[in-house]
PDB file of C-alpha atoms in Angstrom:
ATOM      1  CA  MET A   1     223.442  75.905  48.001  1.00  0.00           C
ATOM      2  CA  PRO A   2     224.152  77.548  44.594  1.00  0.00           C
ATOM      3  CA  THR A   3     223.150  75.513  41.579  1.00  0.00           C
ATOM      4  CA  LYS A   4     225.222  75.217  38.447  1.00  0.00           C
ATOM      5  CA  PRO A   5     223.719  76.870  35.389  1.00  0.00           C
ATOM      6  CA  ASP A   6     222.538  74.584  32.617  1.00  0.00           C
ATOM      7  CA  ASN A   7     224.218  75.737  29.388  1.00  0.00           C
ATOM      8  CA  LYS A   8     224.150  79.294  30.662  1.00  0.00           C
ATOM      9  CA  LEU A   9     227.778  80.214  30.001  1.00  0.00           C
ATOM     10  CA  SER A  10     226.706  82.339  27.042  1.00  0.00           C
ATOM     11  CA  ILE A  11     225.223  84.904  29.415  1.00  0.00           C
ATOM     12  CA  TYR A  12     228.616  85.622  31.026  1.00  0.00           C
ATOM     13  CA  PRO A  13     230.692  87.257  28.217  1.00  0.00           C
ATOM     14  CA  PRO A  14     228.612  90.471  27.970  1.00  0.00           C
ATOM     15  CA  TYR A  15     229.594  91.235  31.569  1.00  0.00           C
ATOM     16  CA  ILE A  16     233.072  89.748  31.730  1.00  0.00           C
ATOM     17  CA  LEU A  17     234.607  90.825  28.411  1.00  0.00           C
ATOM     18  CA  PRO A  18     234.146  94.635  28.668  1.00  0.00           C
ATOM     19  CA  TYR A  19     235.440  94.667  32.240  1.00  0.00           C
ATOM     20  CA  PHE A  20     238.546  92.584  31.678  1.00  0.00           C
ATOM     21  CA  ALA A  21     239.244  94.027  28.242  1.00  0.00           C
ATOM     22  CA  PHE A  22     239.515  97.456  29.822  1.00  0.00           C
ATOM     23  CA  LEU A  23     241.608  96.309  32.779  1.00  0.00           C
ATOM     24  CA  GLY A  24     243.806  94.161  30.576  1.00  0.00           C
ATOM     25  CA  ILE A  25     244.593  96.922  28.112  1.00  0.00           C
ATOM     26  CA  ILE A  26     245.293  99.513  30.811  1.00  0.00           C
ATOM     27  CA  THR A  27     247.437  97.077  32.814  1.00  0.00           C
ATOM     28  CA  LEU A  28     249.427  95.982  29.771  1.00  0.00           C
ATOM     29  CA  ALA A  29     249.898  99.531  28.522  1.00  0.00           C
ATOM     30  CA  GLY A  30     251.155 100.600  31.935  1.00  0.00           C
ATOM     31  CA  ASN A  31     254.272  98.522  31.400  1.00  0.00           C
ATOM     32  CA  PHE A  32     255.474 100.819  28.615  1.00  0.00           C
ATOM     33  CA  SER A  33     256.725 104.374  28.490  1.00  0.00           C
ATOM     34  CA  ASN A  34     253.728 106.721  28.191  1.00  0.00           C
ATOM     35  CA  GLY A  35     251.615 103.568  28.139  1.00  0.00           C
ATOM     36  CA  LEU A  36     248.851 105.203  30.144  1.00  0.00           C
ATOM     37  CA  TYR A  37     248.220 107.676  27.351  1.00  0.00           C
ATOM     38  CA  TYR A  38     248.259 105.154  24.518  1.00  0.00           C
ATOM     39  CA  GLY A  39     246.288 102.665  26.590  1.00  0.00           C
ATOM     40  CA  THR A  40     243.578 105.251  27.163  1.00  0.00           C
ATOM     41  CA  PHE A  41     243.008 105.703  23.429  1.00  0.00           C
ATOM     42  CA  ILE A  42     242.621 101.927  23.055  1.00  0.00           C
ATOM     43  CA  ALA A  43     240.868 100.802  26.238  1.00  0.00           C
ATOM     44  CA  TYR A  44     237.895 103.155  26.203  1.00  0.00           C
ATOM     45  CA  PRO A  45     236.929 102.667  22.531  1.00  0.00           C
ATOM     46  CA  VAL A  46     237.352  98.881  22.739  1.00  0.00           C
ATOM     47  CA  THR A  47     235.209  98.709  25.873  1.00  0.00           C
ATOM     48  CA  ALA A  48     232.579 100.990  24.346  1.00  0.00           C
ATOM     49  CA  VAL A  49     232.376  98.771  21.261  1.00  0.00           C
ATOM     50  CA  LEU A  50     231.918  95.653  23.399  1.00  0.00           C
ATOM     51  CA  LEU A  51     229.162  97.327  25.406  1.00  0.00           C
ATOM     52  CA  TRP A  52     227.449  98.326  22.170  1.00  0.00           C
ATOM     53  CA  VAL A  53     227.751  94.838  20.684  1.00  0.00           C
ATOM     54  CA  TYR A  54     226.194  93.291  23.795  1.00  0.00           C
ATOM     55  CA  ARG A  55     223.682  96.080  24.430  1.00  0.00           C
ATOM     56  CA  ASP A  56     220.643  93.822  23.910  1.00  0.00           C
ATOM     57  CA  LYS A  57     221.879  91.442  26.610  1.00  0.00           C
ATOM     58  CA  TYR A  58     221.630  93.940  29.449  1.00  0.00           C
ATOM     59  CA  GLN A  59     218.029  93.526  30.495  1.00  0.00           C
ATOM     60  CA  GLU A  60     218.727  95.155  33.868  1.00  0.00           C
ATOM     61  CA  VAL A  61     219.131  98.572  32.233  1.00  0.00           C
ATOM     62  CA  LYS A  62     215.776  98.363  30.496  1.00  0.00           C
ATOM     63  CA  GLY A  63     212.465  99.192  32.079  1.00  0.00           C
ATOM     64  CA  ALA A  64     210.293 102.060  33.147  1.00  0.00           C
ATOM     65  CA  ARG A  65     211.601 105.592  32.790  1.00  0.00           C
ATOM     66  CA  ILE A  66     213.600 106.799  35.786  1.00  0.00           C
ATOM     67  CA  THR A  67     211.592 109.242  37.876  1.00  0.00           C
ATOM     68  CA  PHE A  68     212.976 112.686  38.601  1.00  0.00           C
ATOM     69  CA  PRO A  69     213.079 112.119  42.398  1.00  0.00           C
ATOM     70  CA  ASP A  70     215.068 108.904  41.862  1.00  0.00           C
ATOM     71  CA  PHE A  71     217.400 110.751  39.510  1.00  0.00           C
ATOM     72  CA  LEU A  72     217.996 113.429  42.144  1.00  0.00           C
ATOM     73  CA  LEU A  73     218.598 110.739  44.752  1.00  0.00           C
ATOM     74  CA  ALA A  74     221.197 109.119  42.480  1.00  0.00           C
ATOM     75  CA  LEU A  75     222.914 112.495  42.093  1.00  0.00           C
ATOM     76  CA  LEU A  76     222.984 112.887  45.878  1.00  0.00           C
ATOM     77  CA  VAL A  77     224.406 109.403  46.398  1.00  0.00           C
ATOM     78  CA  GLY A  78     227.085 110.111  43.793  1.00  0.00           C
ATOM     79  CA  LEU A  79     228.041 113.384  45.461  1.00  0.00           C
ATOM     80  CA  VAL A  80     228.165 111.877  48.943  1.00  0.00           C
ATOM     81  CA  GLY A  81     230.197 108.970  47.633  1.00  0.00           C
ATOM     82  CA  ILE A  82     232.872 111.090  45.976  1.00  0.00           C
ATOM     83  CA  VAL A  83     233.149 113.371  49.010  1.00  0.00           C
ATOM     84  CA  ILE A  84     233.900 110.257  51.069  1.00  0.00           C
ATOM     85  CA  TRP A  85     236.447 109.218  48.427  1.00  0.00           C
ATOM     86  CA  ILE A  86     238.236 112.568  48.315  1.00  0.00           C
ATOM     87  CA  LEU A  87     238.250 113.769  51.944  1.00  0.00           C
ATOM     88  CA  PRO A  88     241.095 111.603  53.312  1.00  0.00           C
ATOM     89  CA  TYR A  89     243.393 112.654  50.459  1.00  0.00           C
ATOM     90  CA  HIS A  90     242.456 116.305  50.922  1.00  0.00           C
ATOM     91  CA  TYR A  91     242.803 116.582  54.685  1.00  0.00           C
ATOM     92  CA  ILE A  92     245.098 113.778  55.874  1.00  0.00           C
ATOM     93  CA  ALA A  93     248.754 114.335  55.099  1.00  0.00           C
ATOM     94  CA  GLY A  94     250.439 111.178  53.911  1.00  0.00           C
ATOM     95  CA  PHE A  95     247.195 109.408  53.041  1.00  0.00           C
ATOM     96  CA  THR A  96     248.214 108.054  49.647  1.00  0.00           C
ATOM     97  CA  ALA A  97     247.110 105.422  47.201  1.00  0.00           C
ATOM     98  CA  THR A  98     249.173 102.321  46.447  1.00  0.00           C
ATOM     99  CA  ASP A  99     250.005 100.506  43.242  1.00  0.00           C
ATOM    100  CA  GLY A 100     250.332  96.832  42.566  1.00  0.00           C
ATOM    101  CA  ILE A 101     248.191  93.721  42.503  1.00  0.00           C
ATOM    102  CA  PHE A 102     244.618  94.779  43.304  1.00  0.00           C
ATOM    103  CA  GLY A 103     245.953  98.004  44.811  1.00  0.00           C
ATOM    104  CA  LEU A 104     247.399  96.297  47.885  1.00  0.00           C
ATOM    105  CA  VAL A 105     251.163  96.286  47.290  1.00  0.00           C
ATOM    106  CA  GLY A 106     253.784  98.583  45.805  1.00  0.00           C
ATOM    107  CA  GLY A 107     254.806 102.209  46.036  1.00  0.00           C
ATOM    108  CA  SER A 108     253.061 105.486  45.327  1.00  0.00           C
ATOM    109  CA  ARG A 109     250.698 105.573  42.382  1.00  0.00           C
ATOM    110  CA  LYS A 110     251.656 107.289  39.140  1.00  0.00           C
ATOM    111  CA  GLY A 111     249.510 110.255  38.301  1.00  0.00           C
ATOM    112  CA  VAL A 112     248.413 111.700  35.000  1.00  0.00           C
ATOM    113  CA  ASP A 113     251.033 114.215  33.872  1.00  0.00           C
ATOM    114  CA  LEU A 114     249.316 116.280  31.214  1.00  0.00           C
ATOM    115  CA  SER A 115     252.333 118.573  31.001  1.00  0.00           C
ATOM    116  CA  SER A 116     254.223 115.837  29.165  1.00  0.00           C
ATOM    117  CA  LEU A 117     251.803 116.097  26.236  1.00  0.00           C
ATOM    118  CA  GLY A 118     251.532 118.626  23.451  1.00  0.00           C
ATOM    119  CA  GLU A 119     248.598 121.010  23.617  1.00  0.00           C
ATOM    120  CA  SER A 120     246.427 119.193  21.066  1.00  0.00           C
ATOM    121  CA  SER A 121     247.322 115.757  22.474  1.00  0.00           C
ATOM    122  CA  LYS A 122     246.609 117.012  25.985  1.00  0.00           C
ATOM    123  CA  ILE A 123     243.112 118.188  25.053  1.00  0.00           C
ATOM    124  CA  LEU A 124     242.289 114.991  23.172  1.00  0.00           C
ATOM    125  CA  PHE A 125     243.585 112.796  25.982  1.00  0.00           C
ATOM    126  CA  PHE A 126     241.624 114.746  28.574  1.00  0.00           C
ATOM    127  CA  LEU A 127     238.384 114.550  26.571  1.00  0.00           C
ATOM    128  CA  VAL A 128     238.699 110.812  25.903  1.00  0.00           C
ATOM    129  CA  ARG A 129     239.540 110.047  29.518  1.00  0.00           C
ATOM    130  CA  PHE A 130     236.835 112.361  30.872  1.00  0.00           C
ATOM    131  CA  VAL A 131     234.060 110.918  28.702  1.00  0.00           C
ATOM    132  CA  GLY A 132     235.341 107.423  29.348  1.00  0.00           C
ATOM    133  CA  SER A 133     235.461 107.800  33.114  1.00  0.00           C
ATOM    134  CA  VAL A 134     232.067 109.508  33.335  1.00  0.00           C
ATOM    135  CA  VAL A 135     230.129 107.399  30.823  1.00  0.00           C
ATOM    136  CA  ILE A 136     231.900 104.135  29.968  1.00  0.00           C
ATOM    137  CA  VAL A 137     233.449 103.190  33.320  1.00  0.00           C
ATOM    138  CA  PRO A 138     230.212 103.456  35.326  1.00  0.00           C
ATOM    139  CA  ILE A 139     228.441 101.234  32.801  1.00  0.00           C
ATOM    140  CA  PHE A 140     230.906  98.356  32.582  1.00  0.00           C
ATOM    141  CA  GLU A 141     231.855  98.438  36.281  1.00  0.00           C
ATOM    142  CA  GLU A 142     228.269  98.448  37.492  1.00  0.00           C
ATOM    143  CA  LEU A 143     227.313  95.712  35.030  1.00  0.00           C
ATOM    144  CA  PHE A 144     230.166  93.518  36.183  1.00  0.00           C
ATOM    145  CA  ILE A 145     230.295  94.241  39.933  1.00  0.00           C
ATOM    146  CA  ARG A 146     226.739  94.991  40.995  1.00  0.00           C
ATOM    147  CA  SER A 147     224.872  92.994  38.361  1.00  0.00           C
ATOM    148  CA  PHE A 148     226.944  89.986  37.249  1.00  0.00           C
ATOM    149  CA  LEU A 149     229.290  89.375  40.196  1.00  0.00           C
ATOM    150  CA  TRP A 150     226.675  90.127  42.845  1.00  0.00           C
ATOM    151  CA  ARG A 151     224.160  87.746  41.281  1.00  0.00           C
ATOM    152  CA  TYR A 152     226.795  85.103  40.507  1.00  0.00           C
ATOM    153  CA  ILE A 153     227.758  84.951  44.189  1.00  0.00           C
ATOM    154  CA  ILE A 154     224.135  84.137  44.989  1.00  0.00           C
ATOM    155  CA  ASN A 155     223.596  81.730  42.097  1.00  0.00           C
ATOM    156  CA  PRO A 156     225.806  81.066  39.027  1.00  0.00           C
ATOM    157  CA  ASP A 157     222.592  80.972  37.029  1.00  0.00           C
ATOM    158  CA  ILE A 158     222.356  84.739  37.301  1.00  0.00           C
ATOM    159  CA  GLU A 159     219.075  84.933  35.410  1.00  0.00           C
ATOM    160  CA  ARG A 160     217.404  83.381  38.454  1.00  0.00           C
ATOM    161  CA  VAL A 161     218.564  86.267  40.649  1.00  0.00           C
ATOM    162  CA  THR A 162     217.006  89.712  40.562  1.00  0.00           C
ATOM    163  CA  VAL A 163     219.299  92.737  40.595  1.00  0.00           C
ATOM    164  CA  GLY A 164     219.721  94.040  44.120  1.00  0.00           C
ATOM    165  CA  MET A 165     218.629  90.831  45.846  1.00  0.00           C
ATOM    166  CA  TYR A 166     220.247  90.955  49.261  1.00  0.00           C
ATOM    167  CA  THR A 167     222.444  88.331  50.823  1.00  0.00           C
ATOM    168  CA  ALA A 168     225.237  89.295  53.192  1.00  0.00           C
ATOM    169  CA  PHE A 169     227.782  87.300  51.176  1.00  0.00           C
ATOM    170  CA  ALA A 170     226.892  89.006  47.890  1.00  0.00           C
ATOM    171  CA  PHE A 171     226.656  92.445  49.509  1.00  0.00           C
ATOM    172  CA  TRP A 172     230.043  92.279  51.206  1.00  0.00           C
ATOM    173  CA  GLY A 173     231.754  90.068  48.642  1.00  0.00           C
ATOM    174  CA  SER A 174     231.036  92.399  45.718  1.00  0.00           C
ATOM    175  CA  ALA A 175     232.061  95.424  47.810  1.00  0.00           C
ATOM    176  CA  ILE A 176     235.383  93.878  48.787  1.00  0.00           C
ATOM    177  CA  LEU A 177     236.182  92.819  45.229  1.00  0.00           C
ATOM    178  CA  PHE A 178     235.316  96.321  43.984  1.00  0.00           C
ATOM    179  CA  ALA A 179     237.653  97.783  46.595  1.00  0.00           C
ATOM    180  CA  LEU A 180     240.509  95.420  45.778  1.00  0.00           C
ATOM    181  CA  SER A 181     240.334  96.374  42.106  1.00  0.00           C
ATOM    182  CA  HIS A 182     241.066 100.017  42.962  1.00  0.00           C
ATOM    183  CA  ASN A 183     244.312 101.535  44.141  1.00  0.00           C
ATOM    184  CA  GLU A 184     242.359 103.661  46.621  1.00  0.00           C
ATOM    185  CA  TRP A 185     241.028 100.474  48.175  1.00  0.00           C
ATOM    186  CA  ILE A 186     240.170 101.922  51.599  1.00  0.00           C
ATOM    187  CA  VAL A 187     237.812 104.629  50.349  1.00  0.00           C
ATOM    188  CA  ALA A 188     236.705 102.342  47.504  1.00  0.00           C
ATOM    189  CA  LEU A 189     235.319  99.872  50.039  1.00  0.00           C
ATOM    190  CA  ILE A 190     233.260 102.578  51.747  1.00  0.00           C
ATOM    191  CA  TYR A 191     232.079 103.815  48.352  1.00  0.00           C
ATOM    192  CA  ALA A 192     231.095 100.287  47.313  1.00  0.00           C
ATOM    193  CA  LEU A 193     229.093  99.766  50.494  1.00  0.00           C
ATOM    194  CA  LEU A 194     227.235 103.025  49.802  1.00  0.00           C
ATOM    195  CA  LEU A 195     226.335 102.021  46.238  1.00  0.00           C
ATOM    196  CA  ASN A 196     225.481  98.480  47.329  1.00  0.00           C
ATOM    197  CA  SER A 197     223.070  99.864  49.911  1.00  0.00           C
ATOM    198  CA  PHE A 198     221.571 102.125  47.248  1.00  0.00           C
ATOM    199  CA  LEU A 199     221.060  99.137  44.948  1.00  0.00           C
ATOM    200  CA  VAL A 200     219.401  97.081  47.673  1.00  0.00           C
ATOM    201  CA  MET A 201     217.098  99.997  48.412  1.00  0.00           C
ATOM    202  CA  LYS A 202     216.111 100.910  44.833  1.00  0.00           C
ATOM    203  CA  LYS A 203     216.720  97.636  42.900  1.00  0.00           C
ATOM    204  CA  ASP A 204     217.680  99.686  39.826  1.00  0.00           C
ATOM    205  CA  LEU A 205     221.194  99.356  38.418  1.00  0.00           C
ATOM    206  CA  ARG A 206     220.690 102.425  36.236  1.00  0.00           C
ATOM    207  CA  LEU A 207     220.588 104.616  39.331  1.00  0.00           C
ATOM    208  CA  CYS A 208     223.935 103.208  40.459  1.00  0.00           C
ATOM    209  CA  MET A 209     225.347 104.005  37.026  1.00  0.00           C
ATOM    210  CA  ILE A 210     224.129 107.587  37.327  1.00  0.00           C
ATOM    211  CA  ALA A 211     225.566 107.943  40.838  1.00  0.00           C
ATOM    212  CA  HIS A 212     228.864 106.433  39.696  1.00  0.00           C
ATOM    213  CA  GLY A 213     229.043 108.766  36.715  1.00  0.00           C
ATOM    214  CA  ILE A 214     228.394 111.822  38.871  1.00  0.00           C
ATOM    215  CA  SER A 215     231.126 110.725  41.278  1.00  0.00           C
ATOM    216  CA  ASN A 216     233.634 110.350  38.470  1.00  0.00           C
ATOM    217  CA  ALA A 217     232.704 113.709  36.960  1.00  0.00           C
ATOM    218  CA  VAL A 218     233.164 115.512  40.273  1.00  0.00           C
ATOM    219  CA  LEU A 219     236.466 113.707  40.799  1.00  0.00           C
ATOM    220  CA  VAL A 220     237.761 115.103  37.504  1.00  0.00           C
ATOM    221  CA  VAL A 221     236.793 118.621  38.561  1.00  0.00           C
ATOM    222  CA  TYR A 222     238.523 118.103  41.896  1.00  0.00           C
ATOM    223  CA  VAL A 223     241.825 116.830  40.463  1.00  0.00           C
ATOM    224  CA  CYS A 224     241.882 119.674  37.952  1.00  0.00           C
ATOM    225  CA  MET A 225     241.461 122.218  40.751  1.00  0.00           C
ATOM    226  CA  SER A 226     243.703 120.542  43.328  1.00  0.00           C
ATOM    227  CA  GLY A 227     246.398 119.047  41.105  1.00  0.00           C
ATOM    228  CA  LYS A 228     246.023 115.650  42.804  1.00  0.00           C
ATOM    229  CA  TRP A 229     246.225 113.803  39.499  1.00  0.00           C
ATOM    230  CA  PHE A 230     247.105 110.526  41.200  1.00  0.00           C
ATOM    231  CA  LEU A 231     243.415 110.221  42.107  1.00  0.00           C
ATOM    232  CA  TRP A 232     242.508 110.046  38.405  1.00  0.00           C
TER     233      TRP A 232
END
């Protein structure tokens, strides 16, 4: 039975604040005209600052240098994961994402309409969002979902739980919560199970961050080529 942490609440903010600061800003901004664009210029910098402020707290990203074979394996996992994510939207007509609470209710998702921006604003927005999605998002999502949340499910005193420790409840619970936080919740669940399996196998959160970053980078390339901006 999980034990309650003894004066351990101070270890939670480094994981919780970046994650919910980002989601909160994006969600709030989405309620306004062109809010997605303005929210992007706020959410990514704020989240990056929080990650920097708390950088010494993330012991799970410190350790021995990543080996080249492990790096290649992370690249492969990221590529496989994003192929799984994209395929239904590419080949199945009518397979669309949904908006709303945790991606479960509502109508069709709003896409990024770069044509509504001026040329200079368009380039700046694209660069900020690209760097943010490839670098910042994988860091704060992996820290929250596969480090904090996963370990918290096992034991609220997360320092007593090693990263990647397997229990069925933590494995499936973190995957489901990851999926429910994405509009593309069906493919997100499969993607989460892939990364969860990778974490159990390698016990290195940094490799999941690399895989996640590769997935997001390939997704950007895909939406630029296909015009399916609703996926980004």
